[in-house]
Amino acid sequence: MTKQERTREEKLALANEYKTDMLNAQYLENEIQKKEIQGLLEENEDLKNRIEDIKGEIQILTGDLRASADALDDLDSM
């Protein structure tokens, strides 16, 4: 059957089938994007936690360095 021989109903059916396929493809793409976004949000949270841990370690090291500097100052002043 050629395009010209198709009835109006057949053409509408094909158009609806195409529309359904496009909507399904769009839905699947949206679902994939949601999962990717969720993964990125989780990774972002992990990185935030890691940064906070590193900040804590830096504070401890800074405190140790200050204590060492104070101890050296005390030795120098003796």
PDB file of C-alpha atoms in Angstrom:
ATOM      1  CA  MET A   1       0.000   0.000   0.000  1.00  0.00           C
ATOM      2  CA  THR A   2       1.421   3.372  -0.976  1.00  0.00           C
ATOM      3  CA  LYS A   3       1.106   6.542   1.067  1.00  0.00           C
ATOM      4  CA  GLN A   4      -1.611   7.795  -1.263  1.00  0.00           C
ATOM      5  CA  GLU A   5      -3.699   4.658  -0.756  1.00  0.00           C
ATOM      6  CA  ARG A   6      -3.820   4.966   3.032  1.00  0.00           C
ATOM      7  CA  THR A   7      -7.104   6.001   4.494  1.00  0.00           C
ATOM      8  CA  ARG A   8      -7.510   8.890   6.865  1.00  0.00           C
ATOM      9  CA  GLU A   9      -7.966   6.433   9.762  1.00  0.00           C
ATOM     10  CA  GLU A  10      -4.776   4.589   8.881  1.00  0.00           C
ATOM     11  CA  LYS A  11      -2.897   7.863   8.715  1.00  0.00           C
ATOM     12  CA  LEU A  12      -4.292   8.888  12.122  1.00  0.00           C
ATOM     13  CA  ALA A  13      -3.406   5.486  13.563  1.00  0.00           C
ATOM     14  CA  LEU A  14       0.169   5.824  12.293  1.00  0.00           C
ATOM     15  CA  ALA A  15       0.393   9.372  13.641  1.00  0.00           C
ATOM     16  CA  ASN A  16      -0.886   8.216  17.042  1.00  0.00           C
ATOM     17  CA  GLU A  17       1.544   5.306  17.074  1.00  0.00           C
ATOM     18  CA  TYR A  18       4.403   7.682  16.258  1.00  0.00           C
ATOM     19  CA  LYS A  19       3.221  10.086  18.971  1.00  0.00           C
ATOM     20  CA  THR A  20       3.059   7.245  21.506  1.00  0.00           C
ATOM     21  CA  ASP A  21       6.539   6.076  20.568  1.00  0.00           C
ATOM     22  CA  MET A  22       7.892   9.613  20.951  1.00  0.00           C
ATOM     23  CA  LEU A  23       6.215  10.045  24.346  1.00  0.00           C
ATOM     24  CA  ASN A  24       7.612   6.700  25.512  1.00  0.00           C
ATOM     25  CA  ALA A  25      11.087   7.678  24.356  1.00  0.00           C
ATOM     26  CA  GLN A  26      10.777  11.019  26.121  1.00  0.00           C
ATOM     27  CA  TYR A  27       9.584   9.291  29.303  1.00  0.00           C
ATOM     28  CA  LEU A  28      12.544   6.907  29.229  1.00  0.00           C
ATOM     29  CA  GLU A  29      14.951   9.799  28.665  1.00  0.00           C
ATOM     30  CA  ASN A  30      13.418  11.638  31.626  1.00  0.00           C
ATOM     31  CA  GLU A  31      13.796   8.565  33.832  1.00  0.00           C
ATOM     32  CA  ILE A  32      17.447   8.220  32.835  1.00  0.00           C
ATOM     33  CA  GLN A  33      18.040  11.893  33.602  1.00  0.00           C
ATOM     34  CA  LYS A  34      16.334  11.540  37.002  1.00  0.00           C
ATOM     35  CA  LYS A  35      18.662   8.659  37.887  1.00  0.00           C
ATOM     36  CA  GLU A  36      21.703  10.602  36.695  1.00  0.00           C
ATOM     37  CA  ILE A  37      20.637  13.634  38.738  1.00  0.00           C
ATOM     38  CA  GLN A  38      20.061  11.467  41.807  1.00  0.00           C
ATOM     39  CA  GLY A  39      23.513   9.966  41.384  1.00  0.00           C
ATOM     40  CA  LEU A  40      25.051  13.428  41.068  1.00  0.00           C
ATOM     41  CA  LEU A  41      23.194  14.633  44.172  1.00  0.00           C
ATOM     42  CA  GLU A  42      24.485  11.661  46.148  1.00  0.00           C
ATOM     43  CA  GLU A  43      28.015  12.241  44.861  1.00  0.00           C
ATOM     44  CA  ASN A  44      27.705  15.920  45.766  1.00  0.00           C
ATOM     45  CA  GLU A  45      26.640  15.016  49.305  1.00  0.00           C
ATOM     46  CA  ASP A  46      29.565  12.607  49.622  1.00  0.00           C
ATOM     47  CA  LEU A  47      31.953  15.324  48.465  1.00  0.00           C
ATOM     48  CA  LYS A  48      30.473  17.814  50.948  1.00  0.00           C
ATOM     49  CA  ASN A  49      31.024  15.310  53.750  1.00  0.00           C
ATOM     50  CA  ARG A  50      34.569  14.674  52.571  1.00  0.00           C
ATOM     51  CA  ILE A  51      35.271  18.420  52.507  1.00  0.00           C
ATOM     52  CA  GLU A  52      33.943  18.750  56.054  1.00  0.00           C
ATOM     53  CA  ASP A  53      36.206  15.891  57.166  1.00  0.00           C
ATOM     54  CA  ILE A  54      39.206  17.541  55.528  1.00  0.00           C
ATOM     55  CA  LYS A  55      38.337  20.874  57.169  1.00  0.00           C
ATOM     56  CA  GLY A  56      38.279  19.120  60.529  1.00  0.00           C
ATOM     57  CA  GLU A  57      41.657  17.540  59.868  1.00  0.00           C
ATOM     58  CA  ILE A  58      43.071  20.925  58.837  1.00  0.00           C
ATOM     59  CA  GLN A  59      41.778  22.480  62.048  1.00  0.00           C
ATOM     60  CA  ILE A  60      43.461  19.748  64.080  1.00  0.00           C
ATOM     61  CA  LEU A  61      46.723  20.200  62.185  1.00  0.00           C
ATOM     62  CA  THR A  62      46.513  23.975  62.538  1.00  0.00           C
ATOM     63  CA  GLY A  63      45.990  23.569  66.272  1.00  0.00           C
ATOM     64  CA  ASP A  64      48.978  21.226  66.477  1.00  0.00           C
ATOM     65  CA  LEU A  65      51.104  23.712  64.553  1.00  0.00           C
ATOM     66  CA  ARG A  66      50.036  26.561  66.839  1.00  0.00           C
ATOM     67  CA  ALA A  67      50.836  24.472  69.890  1.00  0.00           C
ATOM     68  CA  SER A  68      54.244  23.617  68.433  1.00  0.00           C
ATOM     69  CA  ALA A  69      54.909  27.273  67.594  1.00  0.00           C
ATOM     70  CA  ASP A  70      53.908  28.304  71.114  1.00  0.00           C
ATOM     71  CA  ALA A  71      56.173  25.643  72.570  1.00  0.00           C
ATOM     72  CA  LEU A  72      59.062  26.892  70.429  1.00  0.00           C
ATOM     73  CA  ASP A  73      58.345  30.473  71.498  1.00  0.00           C
ATOM     74  CA  ASP A  74      58.388  29.344  75.126  1.00  0.00           C
ATOM     75  CA  LEU A  75      61.752  27.608  74.583  1.00  0.00           C
ATOM     76  CA  ASP A  76      63.177  30.704  72.890  1.00  0.00           C
ATOM     77  CA  SER A  77      62.080  32.962  75.724  1.00  0.00           C
ATOM     78  CA  MET A  78      63.822  30.811  78.363  1.00  0.00           C
TER      79      MET A  78
END
